[in-house]
Short mmCIF file of C-alpha atoms and ligand atoms in Angstrom, two decimals:
data_model
loop_
_atom_site.label_atom_id
_atom_site.label_comp_id
_atom_site.label_asym_id
_atom_site.label_seq_id
_atom_site.Cartn_x
_atom_site.Cartn_y
_atom_site.Cartn_z
CA UNK A 1098 20.32 62.79 97.41
CA UNK A 1099 18.60 63.73 93.95
CA UNK A 1100 21.50 65.62 92.39
CA UNK A 1101 25.17 65.28 92.69
CA UNK A 1102 26.39 68.30 94.52
CA UNK A 1103 29.83 69.54 93.45
CA UNK A 1104 31.83 72.86 93.51
CA UNK A 1105 33.22 73.92 90.50
CA UNK A 1106 36.46 75.91 89.70
CA UNK A 1107 35.30 79.01 87.39
CA UNK A 1108 38.63 80.41 86.69
CA UNK A 1109 39.24 80.32 83.08
CA UNK A 1110 35.80 78.92 82.37
CA UNK A 1111 33.20 80.45 80.07
CA UNK A 1112 29.80 81.27 81.62
CA UNK A 1113 27.54 82.94 79.86
CA UNK A 1114 24.22 84.64 81.27
CA UNK A 1115 21.26 85.20 78.71
CA UNK A 1116 19.23 88.14 80.09
CA UNK A 1117 19.62 91.63 81.02
CA UNK A 1118 17.40 92.25 84.08
CA UNK A 1119 17.59 91.76 87.97
CA UNK A 1120 17.86 88.05 87.87
CA UNK A 1121 20.56 88.08 85.24
CA UNK A 1122 22.30 90.69 87.71
CA UNK A 1123 21.92 87.92 90.61
CA UNK A 1124 23.54 85.31 88.60
CA UNK A 1125 26.52 87.29 87.58
CA UNK A 1126 26.93 88.23 91.09
CA UNK A 1127 26.95 84.80 92.07
CA UNK A 1128 29.41 84.05 89.53
CA UNK A 1129 31.70 86.81 89.90
CA UNK A 1130 31.85 85.86 94.00
CA UNK A 1131 32.64 82.45 92.97
CA UNK A 1132 35.98 83.87 91.18
CA UNK A 1133 34.38 84.04 87.42
CA UNK A 1134 34.05 86.55 84.63
CA UNK A 1135 30.68 86.21 83.20
CA UNK A 1136 29.73 87.30 79.67
CA UNK A 1137 26.02 88.79 79.92
CA UNK A 1138 24.00 88.98 76.64
CA UNK A 1139 20.81 90.39 75.59
CA UNK A 1140 19.27 92.95 73.51
CA UNK A 1141 18.42 95.29 76.79
CA UNK A 1142 20.42 95.30 79.62
CA UNK A 1143 19.10 97.27 82.55
CA UNK A 1144 20.73 100.34 83.56
CA UNK A 1145 21.19 99.14 87.09
CA UNK A 1146 22.24 95.71 85.90
CA UNK A 1147 25.08 97.75 83.88
CA UNK A 1148 26.14 100.03 86.54
CA UNK A 1149 26.66 96.94 89.01
CA UNK A 1150 28.72 94.98 86.60
CA UNK A 1151 30.50 97.79 84.73
CA UNK A 1152 34.10 96.38 84.77
CA UNK A 1153 33.55 92.92 86.33
CA UNK A 1154 31.34 91.41 83.41
CA UNK A 1155 31.39 91.26 79.70
CA UNK A 1156 28.35 93.27 78.81
CA UNK A 1157 26.97 92.70 75.17
CA UNK A 1158 24.00 94.49 74.20
CA UNK A 1159 22.76 92.61 71.48
CA UNK A 1160 20.72 89.30 70.54
CA UNK A 1161 22.52 86.23 71.62
CA UNK A 1162 23.98 83.70 68.80
CA UNK A 1163 24.83 79.94 69.13
CA UNK A 1164 28.29 80.85 68.95
CA UNK A 1165 27.87 82.91 72.17
CA UNK A 1166 27.22 80.06 74.36
CA UNK A 1167 29.70 77.60 72.33
CA UNK A 1168 32.72 76.52 74.72
CA UNK A 1169 30.78 77.86 77.73
CA UNK A 1170 30.77 75.60 80.76
CA UNK A 1171 27.85 77.09 82.37
CA UNK A 1172 25.11 78.98 80.86
CA UNK A 1173 22.32 80.86 82.89
CA UNK A 1174 19.08 81.69 80.93
CA UNK A 1175 17.32 84.66 82.63
CA UNK A 1176 15.09 85.73 80.24
CA UNK A 1177 11.18 86.67 80.92
CA UNK A 1178 9.56 85.17 77.86
CA UNK A 1179 9.14 81.44 78.40
CA UNK A 1180 9.70 80.26 74.63
CA UNK A 1181 12.86 82.15 74.45
CA UNK A 1182 13.96 80.74 77.43
CA UNK A 1183 12.93 76.89 76.43
CA UNK A 1184 14.79 77.89 72.92
CA UNK A 1185 17.93 79.01 74.37
CA UNK A 1186 18.07 76.26 76.97
CA UNK A 1187 17.94 73.64 73.98
CA UNK A 1188 20.59 75.64 71.88
CA UNK A 1189 22.93 75.92 75.20
CA UNK A 1190 22.52 72.13 75.94
CA UNK A 1191 23.46 71.44 72.24
CA UNK A 1192 26.80 72.91 72.44
CA UNK A 1193 27.60 70.99 75.74
CA UNK A 1194 27.23 73.43 78.48
CA UNK A 1195 25.14 73.02 81.67
CA UNK A 1196 22.18 75.08 81.82
CA UNK A 1197 20.22 76.63 84.36
CA UNK A 1198 16.93 78.13 83.59
CA UNK A 1199 15.72 80.59 85.97
CA UNK A 1200 12.27 79.41 87.48
CA UNK A 1201 12.07 76.59 85.24
CA UNK A 1202 13.70 73.49 87.31
CA UNK A 1203 12.48 71.00 84.47
CA UNK A 1204 14.76 72.63 81.78
CA UNK A 1205 17.91 72.71 84.47
CA UNK A 1206 20.77 70.62 84.09
CA UNK A 1207 21.96 72.03 87.60
CA UNK A 1208 20.37 74.09 90.43
CA UNK A 1209 21.89 76.86 92.66
CA UNK A 1210 21.71 76.02 95.90
CA UNK A 1211 21.36 78.12 99.10
CA UNK A 1212 24.77 79.33 99.72
CA UNK A 1213 26.61 80.20 102.68
CA UNK A 1214 29.92 82.15 101.49
CA UNK A 1215 32.78 82.59 104.02
CA UNK A 1216 35.63 82.65 101.88
CA UNK A 1217 37.34 79.30 101.73
CA UNK A 1218 34.34 77.75 103.59
CA UNK A 1219 31.16 77.45 101.37
CA UNK A 1220 28.08 75.53 102.38
CA UNK A 1221 25.54 74.86 99.87
CA UNK A 1222 22.07 73.83 100.41
CA UNK A 1223 19.66 72.16 98.27
CA UNK A 1224 15.87 70.89 98.68
CA UNK A 1225 16.09 69.58 95.00
CA UNK A 1226 13.61 72.69 94.28
CA UNK A 1227 10.82 71.47 96.62
CA UNK A 1228 11.57 74.28 99.12
CA UNK A 1229 14.03 77.20 98.53
CA UNK A 1230 12.54 79.26 101.66
CA UNK A 1231 13.08 76.11 103.82
CA UNK A 1232 16.75 76.01 102.47
CA UNK A 1233 17.18 79.79 103.05
CA UNK A 1234 16.08 79.56 106.85
CA UNK A 1235 18.39 76.40 107.42
CA UNK A 1236 21.11 78.51 105.60
CA UNK A 1237 20.38 81.23 108.51
CA UNK A 1238 20.95 78.87 111.19
CA UNK A 1239 23.96 77.63 109.72
CA UNK A 1240 25.51 80.90 109.20
CA UNK A 1241 24.94 81.77 113.11
CA UNK A 1242 27.03 78.93 114.10
CA UNK A 1243 29.79 79.58 111.83
CA UNK A 1244 32.38 81.83 113.48
CA UNK A 1245 32.73 85.02 111.90
CA UNK A 1246 36.44 84.33 111.39
CA UNK A 1247 36.27 80.93 110.21
CA UNK A 1248 37.85 82.03 107.01
CA UNK A 1249 41.08 83.40 108.47
CA UNK A 1250 41.19 80.38 110.46
CA UNK A 1251 41.25 78.27 107.19
CA UNK A 1252 43.68 80.28 105.64
CA UNK A 1253 46.12 79.84 108.24
CA UNK A 1254 45.49 75.94 108.15
CA UNK A 1255 45.98 75.87 104.22
CA UNK A 1256 49.48 77.50 104.74
CA UNK A 1257 50.53 74.39 106.89
CA UNK A 1258 48.81 71.74 105.21
CA UNK A 1259 51.76 70.64 103.19
CA UNK A 1260 54.17 70.83 105.99
CA UNK A 1261 52.04 68.80 108.40
CA UNK A 1262 51.45 66.51 106.11
CA UNK A 1263 55.25 66.01 105.63
CA UNK A 1264 56.37 66.40 109.23
CA UNK A 1265 53.44 64.45 111.17
CA UNK A 1266 52.22 60.69 110.44
CA UNK A 1267 48.74 60.11 109.46
CA UNK A 1268 47.62 58.57 112.79
CA UNK A 1269 48.94 61.54 114.87
CA UNK A 1270 47.94 63.85 112.02
CA UNK A 1271 44.34 63.96 112.93
CA UNK A 1272 44.83 64.70 116.60
CA UNK A 1273 47.06 67.68 115.31
CA UNK A 1274 43.99 68.90 113.42
CA UNK A 1275 41.56 68.55 116.04
CA UNK A 1276 43.83 70.25 118.26
CA UNK A 1277 44.60 72.98 115.54
CA UNK A 1278 40.66 73.55 115.14
CA UNK A 1279 39.58 72.92 118.59
CA UNK A 1280 42.59 74.82 120.54
CA UNK A 1281 44.41 77.98 120.92
CA UNK A 1282 45.28 78.59 117.51
CA UNK A 1283 41.79 78.55 116.56
CA UNK A 1284 40.67 80.78 119.45
CA UNK A 1285 43.50 83.42 118.42
CA UNK A 1286 42.34 83.18 114.95
CA UNK A 1287 38.81 83.21 115.55
CA UNK A 1288 39.11 86.29 118.14
CA UNK A 1289 40.99 88.28 115.36
CA UNK A 1290 44.56 87.74 116.29
CA UNK A 1291 45.60 86.51 112.99
CA UNK A 1292 49.68 87.05 114.10
CA UNK A 1293 49.54 85.44 117.42
CA UNK A 1294 47.39 82.17 115.37
CA UNK A 1295 50.17 82.08 112.95
CA UNK A 1296 52.71 81.93 115.48
CA UNK A 1297 50.80 79.23 117.61
CA UNK A 1298 50.26 77.37 114.18
CA UNK A 1299 53.99 77.40 113.47
CA UNK A 1300 54.94 76.66 117.13
CA UNK A 1301 52.30 73.83 117.05
CA UNK A 1302 53.88 72.28 113.80
CA UNK A 1303 57.31 72.19 115.05
CA UNK A 1304 56.62 71.14 118.31
CA UNK A 1305 53.74 68.67 118.04
CA UNK A 1306 54.61 65.74 120.35
CA UNK A 1307 52.21 62.98 119.89
CA UNK A 1308 52.55 62.02 123.45
CA UNK A 1309 52.06 65.40 125.24
CA UNK A 1310 49.52 68.02 124.48
CA UNK A 1311 48.09 70.87 126.16
CA UNK A 1312 44.46 71.84 126.53
CA UNK A 1313 42.67 74.89 126.88
CA UNK A 1314 39.99 76.20 129.24
CA UNK A 1315 37.25 78.44 128.38
CA UNK A 1316 35.41 80.31 130.94
CA UNK A 1317 31.82 80.90 129.59
CA UNK A 1318 29.01 82.85 130.76
CA UNK A 1319 25.77 80.76 130.36
CA UNK A 1320 23.52 83.91 130.91
CA UNK A 1321 20.49 83.75 133.04
CA UNK A 1322 18.91 80.42 132.22
CA UNK A 1323 17.03 80.84 128.78
CA UNK A 1324 19.27 78.87 126.34
CA UNK A 1325 18.41 81.53 123.43
CA UNK A 1326 20.19 84.01 125.43
CA UNK A 1327 23.71 82.37 124.93
CA UNK A 1328 26.09 84.03 122.63
CA UNK A 1329 27.02 82.59 119.48
CA UNK A 1330 30.66 81.84 120.74
CA UNK A 1331 29.37 80.37 123.98
CA UNK A 1332 27.07 77.82 122.04
CA UNK A 1333 30.06 76.76 119.97
CA UNK A 1334 32.33 76.16 122.97
CA UNK A 1335 29.53 74.27 124.62
CA UNK A 1336 29.12 71.99 121.66
CA UNK A 1337 32.88 71.50 121.21
CA UNK A 1338 34.16 70.92 124.81
CA UNK A 1339 35.74 67.81 125.97
CA UNK A 1340 34.45 68.59 129.43
CA UNK A 1341 31.98 71.21 131.02
CA UNK A 1342 32.28 72.20 134.66
CA UNK A 1343 29.01 73.99 135.63
CA UNK A 1344 27.46 75.51 138.65
CA UNK A 1345 23.93 75.22 139.72
CA UNK A 1346 22.52 78.55 138.11
CA UNK A 1347 23.40 76.90 134.71
CA UNK A 1348 19.95 75.55 133.27
CA UNK A 1349 19.31 71.92 131.99
CA UNK A 1350 18.55 73.48 128.55
CA UNK A 1351 21.84 75.16 128.12
CA UNK A 1352 23.80 71.96 129.35
CA UNK A 1353 21.72 69.88 127.13
CA UNK A 1354 23.42 71.65 124.00
CA UNK A 1355 26.93 69.95 124.79
CA UNK A 1356 28.04 66.97 123.04
CA UNK A 1357 26.63 63.78 123.85
CA UNK A 1358 29.87 62.33 124.82
CA UNK A 1359 31.44 65.50 126.73
CA UNK A 1360 32.14 64.82 130.16
CA UNK A 1361 30.01 66.99 132.75
CA UNK A 1362 31.06 67.87 136.04
CA UNK A 1363 28.82 69.55 138.54
CA UNK A 1364 30.92 71.76 140.88
CA UNK A 1365 27.69 73.96 141.99
CA UNK A 1366 27.70 75.93 144.82
CA UNK A 1367 24.98 76.61 147.24
CA UNK A 1368 25.06 79.67 149.32
CA UNK A 1369 26.98 78.78 152.04
CA UNK A 1370 27.40 75.38 151.10
CA UNK A 1371 29.85 75.02 148.40
CA UNK A 1372 29.59 71.55 146.64
CA UNK A 1373 33.31 71.94 145.64
CA UNK A 1374 35.48 74.34 147.19
CA UNK A 1375 37.04 76.92 144.70
CA UNK A 1376 40.54 75.89 144.95
CA UNK A 1377 39.45 72.54 144.05
CA UNK A 1378 37.34 73.58 141.08
CA UNK A 1379 40.54 75.50 139.67
CA UNK A 1380 42.60 72.30 140.29
CA UNK A 1381 40.04 70.42 138.36
CA UNK A 1382 40.00 72.72 135.26
CA UNK A 1383 43.92 72.71 135.39
CA UNK A 1384 43.97 69.25 135.56
CA UNK A 1385 41.91 68.58 132.79
CA UNK A 1386 43.60 71.31 130.52
CA UNK A 1387 47.05 69.27 131.20
CA UNK A 1388 45.25 65.96 130.05
CA UNK A 1389 44.89 67.81 126.78
CA UNK A 1390 41.19 68.56 127.12
CA UNK A 1391 39.09 71.14 125.98
CA UNK A 1392 37.59 72.50 128.96
CA UNK A 1393 34.29 74.68 129.28
CA UNK A 1394 33.71 76.48 132.46
CA UNK A 1395 30.03 77.18 132.46
CA UNK A 1396 28.92 79.93 134.89
CA UNK A 1397 25.35 81.81 135.12
CA UNK A 1398 25.18 84.95 133.58
CA UNK A 1399 28.46 86.58 133.08
CA UNK A 1400 31.70 85.31 134.31
CA UNK A 1401 33.10 88.73 135.62
CA UNK A 1402 29.99 89.61 137.48
CA UNK A 1403 29.91 88.21 140.97
CA UNK A 1404 31.06 85.07 139.30
CA UNK A 1405 34.72 84.35 140.43
CA UNK A 1406 35.73 84.37 136.68
CA UNK A 1407 38.75 86.42 137.73
CA UNK A 1408 39.94 84.53 140.42
CA UNK A 1409 39.57 81.37 138.25
CA UNK A 1410 41.63 83.01 135.34
CA UNK A 1411 44.22 83.94 137.55
CA UNK A 1412 44.37 80.64 138.99
CA UNK A 1413 44.72 79.04 135.44
CA UNK A 1414 47.23 81.78 134.40
CA UNK A 1415 49.44 80.99 137.08
CA UNK A 1416 49.47 77.30 136.17
CA UNK A 1417 50.44 78.14 132.78
CA UNK A 1418 47.20 76.83 131.17
CA UNK A 1419 45.76 78.88 128.24
CA UNK A 1420 42.48 80.41 129.27
CA UNK A 1421 39.83 82.54 127.59
CA UNK A 1422 36.62 84.35 128.63
CA UNK A 1423 33.46 84.47 126.78
CA UNK A 1424 30.93 86.93 128.36
CA UNK A 1425 27.45 86.25 128.91
CA UNK A 1426 24.17 87.81 129.66
CA UNK A 1427 24.33 88.87 133.26
CA UNK A 1428 20.96 88.35 135.38
CA UNK A 1429 20.48 92.04 135.55
CA UNK A 1430 20.28 92.31 131.97
CA UNK A 1431 18.13 89.03 131.64
CA UNK A 1432 15.74 89.75 134.14
CA UNK A 1433 15.58 93.38 133.11
CA UNK A 1434 14.46 92.75 129.59
CA UNK A 1435 12.31 89.70 130.71
CA UNK A 1436 10.50 92.14 133.16
CA UNK A 1437 10.51 95.22 130.56
CA UNK A 1438 12.15 97.29 133.36
CA UNK A 1439 14.39 99.45 131.69
CA UNK A 1440 17.71 100.03 133.93
CA UNK A 1441 18.54 103.17 132.99
CA UNK A 1442 15.41 105.51 131.65
CA UNK A 1443 15.77 109.01 130.85
CA UNK A 1444 14.31 111.24 133.79
CA UNK A 1445 14.20 108.33 135.98
CA UNK A 1446 17.47 106.51 136.33
CA UNK A 1447 20.83 107.96 135.00
CA UNK A 1448 22.99 105.30 136.55
CA UNK A 1449 22.70 101.54 137.62
CA UNK A 1450 24.78 99.65 140.01
CA UNK A 1451 25.01 96.22 140.68
CA UNK A 1452 25.99 95.09 144.04
CA UNK A 1453 25.97 91.87 145.94
CA UNK A 1454 23.95 91.38 149.12
CA UNK A 1455 26.27 88.46 149.98
CA UNK A 1456 28.49 88.76 152.94
CA UNK A 1457 30.81 86.54 155.31
CA UNK A 1458 29.25 84.95 158.07
CA UNK A 1459 25.94 85.85 157.27
CA UNK A 1460 26.41 89.48 158.53
CA UNK A 1461 25.16 92.59 156.63
CA UNK A 1462 26.52 93.62 153.35
CA UNK A 1463 29.24 96.45 153.96
CA UNK A 1464 28.26 98.57 151.31
CA UNK A 1465 28.32 102.31 150.61
CA UNK A 1466 25.18 102.93 151.70
CA UNK A 1467 25.15 106.86 151.25
CA UNK A 1468 26.17 106.50 147.71
CA UNK A 1469 23.68 103.50 146.80
CA UNK A 1470 20.91 105.52 148.49
CA UNK A 1471 21.39 108.44 145.63
CA UNK A 1472 18.44 109.59 143.46
CA UNK A 1473 17.92 108.27 140.08
CA UNK A 1474 20.11 105.32 140.68
CA UNK A 1475 18.93 102.17 139.93
CA UNK A 1476 20.35 99.27 142.32
CA UNK A 1477 20.58 95.98 141.53
CA UNK A 1478 21.21 93.43 144.07
CA UNK A 1479 22.42 90.13 143.41
CA UNK A 1480 22.37 87.34 146.28
CA UNK A 1481 20.21 89.90 148.30
CA UNK A 1482 17.18 87.94 149.03
CA UNK A 1483 17.95 87.09 152.59
CA UNK A 1484 19.13 90.42 153.44
CA UNK A 1485 16.38 92.47 151.57
CA UNK A 1486 14.89 93.61 155.05
CA UNK A 1487 18.39 95.01 156.14
CA UNK A 1488 19.40 96.58 152.84
CA UNK A 1489 15.98 98.46 152.55
CA UNK A 1490 16.41 99.72 156.41
CA UNK A 1491 19.89 101.09 155.34
CA UNK A 1492 18.96 102.77 152.26
CA UNK A 1493 15.87 104.43 153.99
CA UNK A 1494 18.45 105.48 156.70
CA UNK A 1495 20.53 107.06 154.17
CA UNK A 1496 17.72 109.31 152.62
CA UNK A 1497 16.16 106.93 149.94
CA UNK A 1498 12.27 107.38 150.22
CA UNK A 1499 10.16 104.32 151.53
CA UNK A 1500 7.70 105.07 148.73
CA UNK A 1501 10.70 104.01 145.96
CA UNK A 1502 9.78 101.46 144.14
CA UNK A 1503 11.38 97.91 144.16
CA UNK A 1504 10.81 94.59 142.27
CA UNK A 1505 12.00 91.06 142.83
CA UNK A 1506 12.32 88.77 140.07
CA UNK A 1507 13.05 85.12 140.61
CA UNK A 1508 14.20 82.84 138.21
CA UNK A 1509 14.23 85.63 135.48
CA UNK A 1510 14.18 84.44 131.84
CA UNK A 1511 13.13 81.18 132.38
CA UNK A 1512 9.75 79.27 132.32
CA UNK A 1513 8.94 79.74 135.92
CA UNK A 1514 9.97 83.45 136.36
CA UNK A 1515 8.18 85.16 139.04
CA UNK A 1516 8.08 89.16 139.30
CA UNK A 1517 6.73 90.81 142.45
CA UNK A 1518 6.68 94.54 142.34
CA UNK A 1519 6.18 97.08 145.61
CA UNK A 1520 8.23 99.63 147.41
CA UNK A 1521 11.44 99.98 149.46
CA UNK A 1522 9.19 100.15 152.37
CA UNK A 1523 7.77 96.64 151.84
CA UNK A 1524 10.55 95.01 150.38
CA UNK A 1525 10.95 92.58 153.15
CA UNK A 1526 7.11 91.56 153.18
CA UNK A 1527 7.28 91.25 149.20
CA UNK A 1528 10.10 88.47 149.93
CA UNK A 1529 7.95 86.72 152.42
CA UNK A 1530 4.91 86.86 150.09
CA UNK A 1531 6.89 85.83 146.86
CA UNK A 1532 8.51 82.75 148.80
CA UNK A 1533 11.60 82.92 146.74
CA UNK A 1534 13.28 79.56 146.21
CA UNK A 1535 15.24 80.31 143.01
CA UNK A 1536 17.74 82.57 142.10
CA UNK A 1537 16.22 86.30 142.31
CA UNK A 1538 17.36 89.79 141.95
CA UNK A 1539 16.34 92.92 143.75
CA UNK A 1540 15.85 95.88 141.70
CA UNK A 1541 15.39 99.40 143.71
CA UNK A 1542 14.60 102.67 141.91
CA UNK A 1543 11.93 104.64 139.81
CA UNK A 1544 12.30 102.23 137.12
CA UNK A 1545 11.19 99.00 139.02
CA UNK A 1546 7.51 100.62 138.60
CA UNK A 1547 7.73 99.91 135.00
CA UNK A 1548 8.15 96.00 135.76
CA UNK A 1549 5.65 93.76 134.23
CA UNK A 1550 4.49 91.66 137.05
CA UNK A 1551 2.21 91.25 139.85
CA UNK A 1552 1.67 94.04 142.90
CA UNK A 1553 2.53 92.73 146.63
CA UNK A 1554 -1.06 93.03 147.17
CA UNK A 1555 -1.94 90.62 144.25
CA UNK A 1556 0.59 88.06 145.40
CA UNK A 1557 -0.73 88.13 149.10
CA UNK A 1558 -4.43 87.59 147.86
CA UNK A 1559 -3.27 85.01 145.55
CA UNK A 1560 -1.48 83.05 148.58
CA UNK A 1561 -4.44 83.56 151.09
CA UNK A 1562 -6.84 82.11 148.08
CA UNK A 1563 -4.51 79.15 147.66
CA UNK A 1564 -4.16 78.62 151.66
N1 LIG B 1639 27.39 85.81 137.21
C1 LIG B 1639 26.21 85.92 137.63
C2 LIG B 1639 25.82 86.05 138.78
C3 LIG B 1639 26.11 85.25 139.92
S1 LIG B 1639 25.63 85.41 141.83
C4 LIG B 1639 25.42 86.84 136.61
O1 LIG B 1639 26.25 87.69 136.01
O2 LIG B 1639 24.22 86.87 136.49
C5 LIG B 1639 24.26 84.68 141.64
C6 LIG B 1639 23.03 85.54 141.79
O3 LIG B 1639 22.67 85.91 140.52
C7 LIG B 1639 21.63 84.97 142.51
O4 LIG B 1639 21.78 85.02 143.91
C8 LIG B 1639 20.91 86.08 142.00
O5 LIG B 1639 20.79 87.03 142.71
C9 LIG B 1639 21.49 86.28 140.38
N2 LIG B 1639 20.88 85.54 139.40
C10 LIG B 1639 21.52 84.59 138.79
N3 LIG B 1639 20.38 84.07 137.59
C11 LIG B 1639 19.42 84.66 137.88
C12 LIG B 1639 17.96 84.72 137.27
N4 LIG B 1639 17.73 83.70 136.03
N5 LIG B 1639 17.02 85.45 137.89
C13 LIG B 1639 17.21 86.24 138.83
N6 LIG B 1639 18.25 86.21 139.34
C14 LIG B 1639 19.45 85.35 139.15
#
């Protein structure tokens, strides 16, 4: 650390800005945002500065005098002329004020950091002047991980702080706050339900039992694989979970974002070979929650699209366990973007339908083929690779042209993504040529012709060449 970081209360403190241009305006805004009321003084005050600050700052159009800075806690000098800047820095310092001279770090008593301002929550970043651009880049990253409603949560915490201190002993207090900031109170507050959060906080303070604690389960969509496609909330939950239960489709890159001390439980499913039966997954989640754990149930894509998220939510609710759902980018959306394939497109696709190609006992999927064969409908088939031939035959039998474009996207959004293009008529051959091993989608409809990727012919030629 090269300088001492501190947060200064500006209420009832005199702050003075010498200058009247853009830089002076920027500093005035900062002071006002921090609860101060600056005096801005200079012979010329720009019209824009005046307009922006009218009524929120003292604006004095005059040459400053020593008396103006006397008694000030902070003085900002935002004048262009460097001799005048240095002169005013000297004068202000001699009155005992702390001085900041814009763009002259060597004259500064203090520097202004890059700031993340979320109400009660303030993060200040300094590089000691060495890399303000780097500081701003870091600030953006920090902004991204702070939940949008952090301030609302902190306000509730502030309201109960004294009561918690009076009611709960020091050892248990930490656990109380851990639970407060990582459990249901935080979830409600961060989701925008302030009243609910407040009621829960009140109940939590009154009923806190150091012995018995209730956990929470988050059913979280992990997206199609690329960790960049996680939502900010999913990232936050993955990083705060005590236990993570994950499927086969959750990529390693996503799992690696978990806390190092988090317990990771694989409950993956292979088609027709469920590693852990569904009811056992549900029982495990419930058991962890009852131990007071924060559980993240990570699912590929979106939990509510062919993910059995609804069943898990029902089971958790029936067991009286608090449960929340965080959406994820479903495979169709992820693969479409990764393949530059618009799922709807003016003139080509007015609707998009997601269906599952999976059926009990390896039978043919029981779908409304007439509706699915409609023109200008993009059909996205999840878990359909094994049934591609049958699906194509059914669609053709119901009137879809054999020339309808089709694409197979395997491992979409991942480093090993493969796209194969062809038509409904040769969908089965495409599956065979692509030799699909990873998760893959079938996309059928005019828009499939737009996908980036190799045609069937190229794939077959490559395979021959490789053989
Ligand atoms: N809930 C998930 C889908 C689970 S069903 C979601 O919303 O995406 C599993 C099927 O999803 C796979 O058989 C495959 O058809 C599809 N899928 C999942 N991830 C995929 C990926 N990265 N690329 C292509 N298809 C994928």
